[in-house]
PDB file of N, CA and C in Angstrom:
ATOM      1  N   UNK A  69      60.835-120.216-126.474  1.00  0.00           N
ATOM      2  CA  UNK A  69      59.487-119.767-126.155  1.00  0.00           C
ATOM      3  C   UNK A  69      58.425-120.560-126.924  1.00  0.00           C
ATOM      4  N   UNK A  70      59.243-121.281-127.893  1.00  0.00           N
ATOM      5  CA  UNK A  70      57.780-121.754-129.061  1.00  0.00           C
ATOM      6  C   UNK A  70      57.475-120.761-129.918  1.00  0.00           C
ATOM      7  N   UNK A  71      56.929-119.478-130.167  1.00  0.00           N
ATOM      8  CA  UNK A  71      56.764-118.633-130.954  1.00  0.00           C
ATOM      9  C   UNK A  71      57.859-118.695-132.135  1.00  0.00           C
ATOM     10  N   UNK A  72      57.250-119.020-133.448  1.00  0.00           N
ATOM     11  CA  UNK A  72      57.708-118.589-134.414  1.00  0.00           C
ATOM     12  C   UNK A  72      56.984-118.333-135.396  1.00  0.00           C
ATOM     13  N   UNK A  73      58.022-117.594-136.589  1.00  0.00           N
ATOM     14  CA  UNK A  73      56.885-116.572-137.522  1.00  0.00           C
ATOM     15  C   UNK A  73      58.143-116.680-138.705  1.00  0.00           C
ATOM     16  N   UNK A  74      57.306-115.936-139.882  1.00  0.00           N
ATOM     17  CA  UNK A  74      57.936-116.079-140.916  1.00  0.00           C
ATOM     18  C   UNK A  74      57.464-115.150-141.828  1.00  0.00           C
ATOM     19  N   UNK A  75      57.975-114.449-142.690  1.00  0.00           N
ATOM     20  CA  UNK A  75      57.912-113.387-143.574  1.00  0.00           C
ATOM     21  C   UNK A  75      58.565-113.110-144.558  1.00  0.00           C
ATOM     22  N   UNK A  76      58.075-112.990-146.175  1.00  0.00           N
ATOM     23  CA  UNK A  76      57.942-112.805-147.281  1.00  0.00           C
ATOM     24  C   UNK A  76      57.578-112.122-148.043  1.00  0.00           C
ATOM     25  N   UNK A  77      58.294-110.912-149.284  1.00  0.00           N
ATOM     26  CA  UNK A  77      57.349-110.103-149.618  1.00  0.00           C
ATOM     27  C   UNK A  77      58.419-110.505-150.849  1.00  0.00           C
ATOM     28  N   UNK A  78      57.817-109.826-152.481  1.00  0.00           N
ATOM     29  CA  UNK A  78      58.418-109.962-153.424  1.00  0.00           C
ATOM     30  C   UNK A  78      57.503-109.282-154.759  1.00  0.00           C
ATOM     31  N   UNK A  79      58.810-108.810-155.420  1.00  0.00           N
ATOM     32  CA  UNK A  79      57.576-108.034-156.917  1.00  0.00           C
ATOM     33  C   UNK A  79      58.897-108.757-158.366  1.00  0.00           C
ATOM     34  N   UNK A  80      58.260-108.587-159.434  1.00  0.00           N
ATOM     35  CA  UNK A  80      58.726-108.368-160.650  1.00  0.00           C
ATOM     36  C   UNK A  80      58.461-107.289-161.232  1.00  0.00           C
ATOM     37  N   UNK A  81      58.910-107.163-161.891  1.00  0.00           N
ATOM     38  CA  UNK A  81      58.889-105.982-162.625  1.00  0.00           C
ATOM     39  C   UNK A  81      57.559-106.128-163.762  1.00  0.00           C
ATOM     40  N   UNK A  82      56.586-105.163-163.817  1.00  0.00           N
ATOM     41  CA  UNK A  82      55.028-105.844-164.468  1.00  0.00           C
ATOM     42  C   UNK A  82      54.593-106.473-164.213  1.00  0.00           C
ATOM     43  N   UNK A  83      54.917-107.130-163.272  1.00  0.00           N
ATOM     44  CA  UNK A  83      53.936-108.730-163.003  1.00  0.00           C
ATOM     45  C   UNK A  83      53.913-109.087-161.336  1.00  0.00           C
ATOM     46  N   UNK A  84      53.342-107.518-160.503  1.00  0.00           N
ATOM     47  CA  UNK A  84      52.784-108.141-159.193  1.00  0.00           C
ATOM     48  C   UNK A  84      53.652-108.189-158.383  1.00  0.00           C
ATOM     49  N   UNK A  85      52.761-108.376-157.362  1.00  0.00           N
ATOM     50  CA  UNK A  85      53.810-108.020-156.134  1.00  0.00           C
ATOM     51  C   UNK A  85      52.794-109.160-154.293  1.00  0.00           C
ATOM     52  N   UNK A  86      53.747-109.497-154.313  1.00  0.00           N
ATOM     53  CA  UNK A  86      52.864-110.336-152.664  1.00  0.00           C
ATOM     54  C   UNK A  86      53.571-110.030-151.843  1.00  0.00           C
ATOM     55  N   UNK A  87      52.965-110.488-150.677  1.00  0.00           N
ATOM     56  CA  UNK A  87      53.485-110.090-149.165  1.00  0.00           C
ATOM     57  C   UNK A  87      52.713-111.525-148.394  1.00  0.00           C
ATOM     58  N   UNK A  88      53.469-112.194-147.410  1.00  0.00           N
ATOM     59  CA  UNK A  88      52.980-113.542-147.011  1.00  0.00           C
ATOM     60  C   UNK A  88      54.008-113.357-145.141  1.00  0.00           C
ATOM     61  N   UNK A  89      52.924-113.168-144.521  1.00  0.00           N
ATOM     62  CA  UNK A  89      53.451-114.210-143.009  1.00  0.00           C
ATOM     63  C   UNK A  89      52.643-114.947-142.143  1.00  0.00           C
ATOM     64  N   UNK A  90      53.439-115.644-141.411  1.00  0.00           N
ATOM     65  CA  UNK A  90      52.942-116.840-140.531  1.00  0.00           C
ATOM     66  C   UNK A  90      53.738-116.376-138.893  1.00  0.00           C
ATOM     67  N   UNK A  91      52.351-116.609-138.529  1.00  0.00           N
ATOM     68  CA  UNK A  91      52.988-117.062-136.831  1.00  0.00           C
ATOM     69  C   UNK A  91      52.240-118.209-136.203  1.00  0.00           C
ATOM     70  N   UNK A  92      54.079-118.770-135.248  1.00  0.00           N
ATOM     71  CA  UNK A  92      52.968-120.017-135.217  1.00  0.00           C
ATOM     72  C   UNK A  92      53.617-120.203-133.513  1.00  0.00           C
ATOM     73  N   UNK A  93      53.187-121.453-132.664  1.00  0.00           N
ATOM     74  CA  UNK A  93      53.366-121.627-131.486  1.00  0.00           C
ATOM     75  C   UNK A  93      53.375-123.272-131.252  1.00  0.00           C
ATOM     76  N   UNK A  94      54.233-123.801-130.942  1.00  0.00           N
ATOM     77  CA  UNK A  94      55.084-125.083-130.423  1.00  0.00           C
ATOM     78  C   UNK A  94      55.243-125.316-128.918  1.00  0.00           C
ATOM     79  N   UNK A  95      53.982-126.560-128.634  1.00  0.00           N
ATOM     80  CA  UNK A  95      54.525-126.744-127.332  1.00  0.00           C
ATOM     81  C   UNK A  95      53.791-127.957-126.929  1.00  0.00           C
ATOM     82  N   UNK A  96      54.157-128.570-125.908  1.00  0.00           N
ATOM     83  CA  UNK A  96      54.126-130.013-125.625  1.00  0.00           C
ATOM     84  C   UNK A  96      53.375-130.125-124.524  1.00  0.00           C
ATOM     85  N   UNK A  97      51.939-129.851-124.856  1.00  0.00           N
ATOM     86  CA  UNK A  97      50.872-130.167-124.165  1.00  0.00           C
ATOM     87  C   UNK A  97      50.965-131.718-124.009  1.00  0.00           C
ATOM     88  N   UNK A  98      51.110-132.541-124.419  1.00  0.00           N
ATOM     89  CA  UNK A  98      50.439-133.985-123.744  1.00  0.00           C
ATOM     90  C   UNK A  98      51.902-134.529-123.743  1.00  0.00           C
ATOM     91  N   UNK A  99      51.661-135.759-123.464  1.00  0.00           N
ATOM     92  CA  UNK A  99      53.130-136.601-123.074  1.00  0.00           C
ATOM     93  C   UNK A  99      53.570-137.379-124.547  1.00  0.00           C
ATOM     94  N   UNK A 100      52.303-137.164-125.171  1.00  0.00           N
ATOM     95  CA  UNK A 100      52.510-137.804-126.647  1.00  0.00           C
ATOM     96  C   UNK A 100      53.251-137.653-127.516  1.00  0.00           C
ATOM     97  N   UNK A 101      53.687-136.339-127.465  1.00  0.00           N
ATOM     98  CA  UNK A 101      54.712-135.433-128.214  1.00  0.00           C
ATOM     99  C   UNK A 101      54.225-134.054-128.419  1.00  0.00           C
ATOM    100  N   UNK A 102      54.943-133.286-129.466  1.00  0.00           N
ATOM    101  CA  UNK A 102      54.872-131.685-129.569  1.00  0.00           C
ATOM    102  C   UNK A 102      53.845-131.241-129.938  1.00  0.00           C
ATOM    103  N   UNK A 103      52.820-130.185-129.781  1.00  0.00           N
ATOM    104  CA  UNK A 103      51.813-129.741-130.811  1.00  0.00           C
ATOM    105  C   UNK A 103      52.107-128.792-131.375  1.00  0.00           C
ATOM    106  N   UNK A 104      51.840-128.499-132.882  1.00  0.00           N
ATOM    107  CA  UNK A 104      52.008-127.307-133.227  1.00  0.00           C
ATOM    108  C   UNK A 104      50.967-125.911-133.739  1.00  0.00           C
ATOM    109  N   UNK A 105      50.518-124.881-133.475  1.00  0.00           N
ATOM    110  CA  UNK A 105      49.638-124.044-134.545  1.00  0.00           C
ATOM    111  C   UNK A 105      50.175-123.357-135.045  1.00  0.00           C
ATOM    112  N   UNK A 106      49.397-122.997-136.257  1.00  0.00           N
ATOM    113  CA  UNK A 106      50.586-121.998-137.099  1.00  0.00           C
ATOM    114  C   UNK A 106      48.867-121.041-138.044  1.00  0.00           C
ATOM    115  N   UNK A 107      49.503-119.943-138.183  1.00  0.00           N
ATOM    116  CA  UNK A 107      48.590-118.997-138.857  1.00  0.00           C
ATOM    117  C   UNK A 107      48.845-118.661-139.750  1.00  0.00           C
ATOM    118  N   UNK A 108      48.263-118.073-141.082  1.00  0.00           N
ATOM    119  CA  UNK A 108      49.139-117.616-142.122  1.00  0.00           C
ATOM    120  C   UNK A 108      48.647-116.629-142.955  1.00  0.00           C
ATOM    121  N   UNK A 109      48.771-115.662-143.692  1.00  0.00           N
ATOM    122  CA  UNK A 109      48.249-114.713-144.189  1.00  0.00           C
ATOM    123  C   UNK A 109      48.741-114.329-145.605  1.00  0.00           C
ATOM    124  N   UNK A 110      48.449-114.325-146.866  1.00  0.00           N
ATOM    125  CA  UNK A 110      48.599-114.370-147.964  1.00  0.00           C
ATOM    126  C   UNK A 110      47.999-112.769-148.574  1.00  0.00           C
ATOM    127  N   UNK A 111      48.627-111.665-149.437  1.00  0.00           N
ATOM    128  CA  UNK A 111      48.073-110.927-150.290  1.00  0.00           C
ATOM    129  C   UNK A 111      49.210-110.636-151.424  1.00  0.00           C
ATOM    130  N   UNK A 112      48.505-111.308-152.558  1.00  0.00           N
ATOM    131  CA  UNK A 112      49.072-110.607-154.056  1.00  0.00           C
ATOM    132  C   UNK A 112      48.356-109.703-154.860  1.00  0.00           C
ATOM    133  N   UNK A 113      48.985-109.016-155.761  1.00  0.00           N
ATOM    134  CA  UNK A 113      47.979-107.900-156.088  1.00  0.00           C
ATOM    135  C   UNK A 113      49.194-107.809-157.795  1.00  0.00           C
ATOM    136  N   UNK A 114      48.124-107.609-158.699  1.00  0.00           N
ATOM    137  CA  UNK A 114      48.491-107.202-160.201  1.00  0.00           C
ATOM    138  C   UNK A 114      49.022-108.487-161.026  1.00  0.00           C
ATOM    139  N   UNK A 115      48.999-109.623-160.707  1.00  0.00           N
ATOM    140  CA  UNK A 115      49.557-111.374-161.066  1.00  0.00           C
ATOM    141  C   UNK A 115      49.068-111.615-162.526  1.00  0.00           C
ATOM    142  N   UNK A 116      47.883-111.559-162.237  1.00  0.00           N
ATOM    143  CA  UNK A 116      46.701-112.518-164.078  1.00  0.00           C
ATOM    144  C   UNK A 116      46.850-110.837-164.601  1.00  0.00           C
ATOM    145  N   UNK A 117      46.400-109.698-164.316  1.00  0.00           N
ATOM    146  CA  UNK A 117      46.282-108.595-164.608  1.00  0.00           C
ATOM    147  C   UNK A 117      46.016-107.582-163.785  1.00  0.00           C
ATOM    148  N   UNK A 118      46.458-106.707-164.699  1.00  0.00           N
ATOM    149  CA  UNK A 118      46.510-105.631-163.601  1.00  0.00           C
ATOM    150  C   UNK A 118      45.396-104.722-162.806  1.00  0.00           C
ATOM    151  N   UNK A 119      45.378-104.510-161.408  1.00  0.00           N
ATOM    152  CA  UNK A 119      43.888-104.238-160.937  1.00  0.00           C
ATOM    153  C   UNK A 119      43.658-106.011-160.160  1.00  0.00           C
ATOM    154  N   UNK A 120      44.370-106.783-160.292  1.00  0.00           N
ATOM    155  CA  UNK A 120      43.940-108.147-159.525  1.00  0.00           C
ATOM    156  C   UNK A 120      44.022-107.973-158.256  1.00  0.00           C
ATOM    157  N   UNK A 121      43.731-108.742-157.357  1.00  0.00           N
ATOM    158  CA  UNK A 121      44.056-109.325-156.190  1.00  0.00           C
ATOM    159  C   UNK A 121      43.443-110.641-155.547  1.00  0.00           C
ATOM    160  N   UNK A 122      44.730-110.984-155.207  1.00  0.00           N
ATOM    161  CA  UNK A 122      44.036-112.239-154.410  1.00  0.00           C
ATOM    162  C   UNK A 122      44.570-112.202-152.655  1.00  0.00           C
ATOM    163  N   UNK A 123      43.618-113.331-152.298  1.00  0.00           N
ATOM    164  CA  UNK A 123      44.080-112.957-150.622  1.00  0.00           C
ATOM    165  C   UNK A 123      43.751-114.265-150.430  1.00  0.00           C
ATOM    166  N   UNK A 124      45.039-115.248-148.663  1.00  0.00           N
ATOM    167  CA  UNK A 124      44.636-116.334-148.521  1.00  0.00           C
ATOM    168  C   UNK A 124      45.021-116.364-146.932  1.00  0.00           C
ATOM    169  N   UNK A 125      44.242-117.377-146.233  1.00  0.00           N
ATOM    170  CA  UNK A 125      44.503-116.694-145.111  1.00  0.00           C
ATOM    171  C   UNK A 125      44.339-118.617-144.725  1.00  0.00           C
ATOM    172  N   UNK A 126      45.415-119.130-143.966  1.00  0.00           N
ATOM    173  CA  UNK A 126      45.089-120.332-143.431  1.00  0.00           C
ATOM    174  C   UNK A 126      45.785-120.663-142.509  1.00  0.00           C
ATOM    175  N   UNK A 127      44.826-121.840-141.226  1.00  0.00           N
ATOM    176  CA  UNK A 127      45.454-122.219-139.875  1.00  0.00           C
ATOM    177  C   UNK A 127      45.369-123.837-140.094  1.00  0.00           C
ATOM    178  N   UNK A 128      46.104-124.166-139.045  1.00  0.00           N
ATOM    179  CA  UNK A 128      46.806-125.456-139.111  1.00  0.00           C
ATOM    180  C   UNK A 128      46.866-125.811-137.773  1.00  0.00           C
ATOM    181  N   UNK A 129      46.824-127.423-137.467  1.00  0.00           N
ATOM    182  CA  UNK A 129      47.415-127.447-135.935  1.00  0.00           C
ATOM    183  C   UNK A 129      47.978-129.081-136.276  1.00  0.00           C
ATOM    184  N   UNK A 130      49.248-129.164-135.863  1.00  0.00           N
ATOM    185  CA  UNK A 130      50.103-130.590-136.365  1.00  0.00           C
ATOM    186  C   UNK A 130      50.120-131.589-134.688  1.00  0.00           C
ATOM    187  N   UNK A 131      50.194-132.469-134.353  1.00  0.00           N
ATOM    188  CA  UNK A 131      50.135-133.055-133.318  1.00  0.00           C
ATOM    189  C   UNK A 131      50.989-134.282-133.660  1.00  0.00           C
ATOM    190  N   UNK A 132      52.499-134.257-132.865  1.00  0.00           N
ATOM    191  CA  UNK A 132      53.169-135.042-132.912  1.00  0.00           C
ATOM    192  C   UNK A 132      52.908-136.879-132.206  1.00  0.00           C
ATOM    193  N   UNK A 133      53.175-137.899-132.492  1.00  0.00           N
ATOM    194  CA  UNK A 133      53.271-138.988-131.542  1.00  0.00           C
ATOM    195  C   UNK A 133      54.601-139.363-131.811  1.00  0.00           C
ATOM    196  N   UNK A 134      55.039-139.645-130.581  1.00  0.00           N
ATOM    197  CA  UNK A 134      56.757-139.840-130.947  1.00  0.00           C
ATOM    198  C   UNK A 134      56.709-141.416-130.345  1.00  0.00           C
ATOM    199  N   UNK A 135      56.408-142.072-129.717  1.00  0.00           N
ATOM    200  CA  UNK A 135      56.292-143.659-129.701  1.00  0.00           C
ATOM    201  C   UNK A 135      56.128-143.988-131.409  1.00  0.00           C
ATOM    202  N   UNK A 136      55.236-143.500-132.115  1.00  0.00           N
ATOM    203  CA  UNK A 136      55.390-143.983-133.704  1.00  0.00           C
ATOM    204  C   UNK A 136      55.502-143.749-134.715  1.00  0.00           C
ATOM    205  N   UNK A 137      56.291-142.787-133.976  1.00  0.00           N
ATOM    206  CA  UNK A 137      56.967-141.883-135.209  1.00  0.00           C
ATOM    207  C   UNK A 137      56.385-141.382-136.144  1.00  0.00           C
ATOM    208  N   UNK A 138      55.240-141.027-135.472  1.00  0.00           N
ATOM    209  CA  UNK A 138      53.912-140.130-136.799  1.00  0.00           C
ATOM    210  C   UNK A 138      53.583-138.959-136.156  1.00  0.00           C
ATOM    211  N   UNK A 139      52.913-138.013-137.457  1.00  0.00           N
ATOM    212  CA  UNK A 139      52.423-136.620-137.307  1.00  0.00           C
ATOM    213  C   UNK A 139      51.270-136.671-137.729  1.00  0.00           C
ATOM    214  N   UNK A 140      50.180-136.103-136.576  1.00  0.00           N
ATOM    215  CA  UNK A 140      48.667-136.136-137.547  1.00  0.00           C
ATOM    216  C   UNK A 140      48.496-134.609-137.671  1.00  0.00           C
ATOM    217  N   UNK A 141      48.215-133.958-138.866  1.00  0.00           N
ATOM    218  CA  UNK A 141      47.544-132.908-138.990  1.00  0.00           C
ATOM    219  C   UNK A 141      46.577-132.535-139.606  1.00  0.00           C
ATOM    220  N   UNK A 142      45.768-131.354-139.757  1.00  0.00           N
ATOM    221  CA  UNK A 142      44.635-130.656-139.917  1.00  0.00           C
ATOM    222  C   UNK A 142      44.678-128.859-140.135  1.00  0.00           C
ATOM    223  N   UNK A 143      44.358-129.024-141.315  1.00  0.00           N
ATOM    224  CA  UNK A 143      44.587-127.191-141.824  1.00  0.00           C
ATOM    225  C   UNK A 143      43.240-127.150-142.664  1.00  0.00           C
ATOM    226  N   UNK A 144      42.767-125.844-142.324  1.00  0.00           N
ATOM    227  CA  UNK A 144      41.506-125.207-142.984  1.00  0.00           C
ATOM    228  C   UNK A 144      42.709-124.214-143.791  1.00  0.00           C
ATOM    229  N   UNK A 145      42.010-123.611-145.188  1.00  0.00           N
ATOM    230  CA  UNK A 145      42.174-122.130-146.039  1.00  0.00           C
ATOM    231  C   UNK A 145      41.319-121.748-146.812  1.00  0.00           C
ATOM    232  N   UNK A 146      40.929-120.620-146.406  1.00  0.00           N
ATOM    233  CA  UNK A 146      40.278-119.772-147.450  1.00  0.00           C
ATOM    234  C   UNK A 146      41.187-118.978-148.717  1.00  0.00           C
ATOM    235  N   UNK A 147      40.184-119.092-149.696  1.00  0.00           N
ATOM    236  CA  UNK A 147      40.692-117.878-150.843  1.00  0.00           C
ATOM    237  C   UNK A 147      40.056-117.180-151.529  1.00  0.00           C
ATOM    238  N   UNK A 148      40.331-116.244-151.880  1.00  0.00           N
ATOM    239  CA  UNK A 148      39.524-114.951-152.449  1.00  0.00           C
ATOM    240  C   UNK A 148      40.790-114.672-153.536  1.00  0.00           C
ATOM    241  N   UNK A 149      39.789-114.411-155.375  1.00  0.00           N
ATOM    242  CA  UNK A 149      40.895-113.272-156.550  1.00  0.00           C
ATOM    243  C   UNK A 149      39.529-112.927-156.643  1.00  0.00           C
ATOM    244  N   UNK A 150      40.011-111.427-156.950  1.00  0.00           N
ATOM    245  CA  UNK A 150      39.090-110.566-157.649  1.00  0.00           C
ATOM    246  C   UNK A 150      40.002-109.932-159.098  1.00  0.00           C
ATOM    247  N   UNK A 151      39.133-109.721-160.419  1.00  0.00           N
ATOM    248  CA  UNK A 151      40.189-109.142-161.006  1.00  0.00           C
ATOM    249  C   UNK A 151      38.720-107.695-161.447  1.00  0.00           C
ATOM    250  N   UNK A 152      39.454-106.576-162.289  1.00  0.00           N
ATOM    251  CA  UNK A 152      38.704-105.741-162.141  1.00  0.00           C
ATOM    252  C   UNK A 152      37.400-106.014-163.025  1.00  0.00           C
ATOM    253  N   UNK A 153      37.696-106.728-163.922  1.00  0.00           N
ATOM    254  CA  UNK A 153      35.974-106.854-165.214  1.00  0.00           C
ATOM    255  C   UNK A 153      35.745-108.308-164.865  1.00  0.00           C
ATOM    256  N   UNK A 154      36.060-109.085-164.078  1.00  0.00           N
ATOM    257  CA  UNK A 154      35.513-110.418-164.281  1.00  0.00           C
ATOM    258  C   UNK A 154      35.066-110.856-162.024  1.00  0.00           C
ATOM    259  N   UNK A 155      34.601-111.901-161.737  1.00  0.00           N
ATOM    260  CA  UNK A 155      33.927-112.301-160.422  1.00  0.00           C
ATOM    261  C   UNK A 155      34.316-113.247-160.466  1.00  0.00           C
ATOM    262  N   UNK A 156      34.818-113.605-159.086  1.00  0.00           N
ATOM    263  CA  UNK A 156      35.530-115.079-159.109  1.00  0.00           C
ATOM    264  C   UNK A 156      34.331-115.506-157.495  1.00  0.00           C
ATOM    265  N   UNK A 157      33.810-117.032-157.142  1.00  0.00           N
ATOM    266  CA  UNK A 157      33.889-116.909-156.085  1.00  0.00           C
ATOM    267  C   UNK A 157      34.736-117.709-155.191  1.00  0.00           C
ATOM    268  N   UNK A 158      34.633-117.158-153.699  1.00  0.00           N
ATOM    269  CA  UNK A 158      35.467-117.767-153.104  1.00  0.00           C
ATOM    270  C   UNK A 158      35.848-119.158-152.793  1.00  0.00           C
ATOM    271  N   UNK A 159      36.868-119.892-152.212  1.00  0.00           N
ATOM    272  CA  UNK A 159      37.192-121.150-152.371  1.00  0.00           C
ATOM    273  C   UNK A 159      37.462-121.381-150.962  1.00  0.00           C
ATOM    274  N   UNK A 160      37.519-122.712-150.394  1.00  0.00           N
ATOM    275  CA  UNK A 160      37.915-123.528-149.226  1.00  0.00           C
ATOM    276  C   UNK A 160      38.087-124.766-149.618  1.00  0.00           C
ATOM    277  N   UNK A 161      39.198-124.619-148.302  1.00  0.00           N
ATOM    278  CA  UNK A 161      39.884-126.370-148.457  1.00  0.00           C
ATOM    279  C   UNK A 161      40.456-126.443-147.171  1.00  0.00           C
ATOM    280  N   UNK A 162      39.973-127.701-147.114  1.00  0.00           N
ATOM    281  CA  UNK A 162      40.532-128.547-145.688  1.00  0.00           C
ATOM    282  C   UNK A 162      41.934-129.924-145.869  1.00  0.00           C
ATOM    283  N   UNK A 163      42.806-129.536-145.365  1.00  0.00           N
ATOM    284  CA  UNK A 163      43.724-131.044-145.091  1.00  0.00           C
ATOM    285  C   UNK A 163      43.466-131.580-144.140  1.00  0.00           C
ATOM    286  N   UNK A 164      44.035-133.018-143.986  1.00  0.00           N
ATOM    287  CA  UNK A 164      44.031-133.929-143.201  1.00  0.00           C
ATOM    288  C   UNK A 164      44.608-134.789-143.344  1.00  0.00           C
ATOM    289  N   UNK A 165      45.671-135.518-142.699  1.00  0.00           N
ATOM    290  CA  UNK A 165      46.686-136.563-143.140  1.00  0.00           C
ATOM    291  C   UNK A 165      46.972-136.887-141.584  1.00  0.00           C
ATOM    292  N   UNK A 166      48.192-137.651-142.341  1.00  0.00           N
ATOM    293  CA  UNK A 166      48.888-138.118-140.820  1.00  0.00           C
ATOM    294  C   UNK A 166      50.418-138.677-142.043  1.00  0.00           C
ATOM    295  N   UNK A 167      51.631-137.929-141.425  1.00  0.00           N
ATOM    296  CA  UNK A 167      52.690-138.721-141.895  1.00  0.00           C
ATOM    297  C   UNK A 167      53.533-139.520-140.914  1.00  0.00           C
ATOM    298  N   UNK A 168      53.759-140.737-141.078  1.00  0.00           N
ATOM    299  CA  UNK A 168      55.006-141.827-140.361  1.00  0.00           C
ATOM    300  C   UNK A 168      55.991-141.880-140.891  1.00  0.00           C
ATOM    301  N   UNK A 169      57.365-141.841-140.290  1.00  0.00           N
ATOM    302  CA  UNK A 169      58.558-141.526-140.762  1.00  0.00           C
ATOM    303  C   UNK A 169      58.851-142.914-140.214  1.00  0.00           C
ATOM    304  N   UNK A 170      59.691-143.350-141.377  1.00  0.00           N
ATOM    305  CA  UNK A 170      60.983-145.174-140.407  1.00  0.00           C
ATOM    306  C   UNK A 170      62.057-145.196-141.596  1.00  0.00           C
TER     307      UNK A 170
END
């Protein structure tokens, strides 16, 4: 179908606890090769201290060329920590590459 997804959750003992999934979708719009999007969703909570949280939320879209054996992609993410006595502000970041495999 193309649809795939992925899921993660995990704690220590005193030190926090996250939860992380992705869904994403694969399919071969052009003759060029595969495209991919993928979504993703990030929340940890109690990490630096307790009362924290952070949250991250980022999309992606990969675009195969198979004549040259390269991948170009492009991902935006946001991020947000809050902890309870201190203000953080938020952050963004963009990728952009392209990898060739030989």
């Amino acid at each position: 179908s193309g649809i795939n997804f992925a899921v993660a959750a995990g704690s220590r003992k005193d030190d926090g606890d996250y939860v992380y999934g992705k869904v994403g979708y694969d399919r071969k719009f052009l003759s060029i090769g595969e495209t991919s999007f993928a979504v993703d969703y990030y929340r940890g909570n109690d990490f630096n201290s307790v009362g924290s949280e952070a949250t991250s939320v980022g999309v992606g879209i990969n675009q195969d060329i198979d004549s040259i054996n390269t991948q170009l992609y492009l991902g935006y993410r946001t991020y947000e920590f809050a902890e309870v006595a201190t203000s953080y502000l938020e952050a963004d970041s963009v990728l952009f590459g392209a990898r060739w495999r030989f």
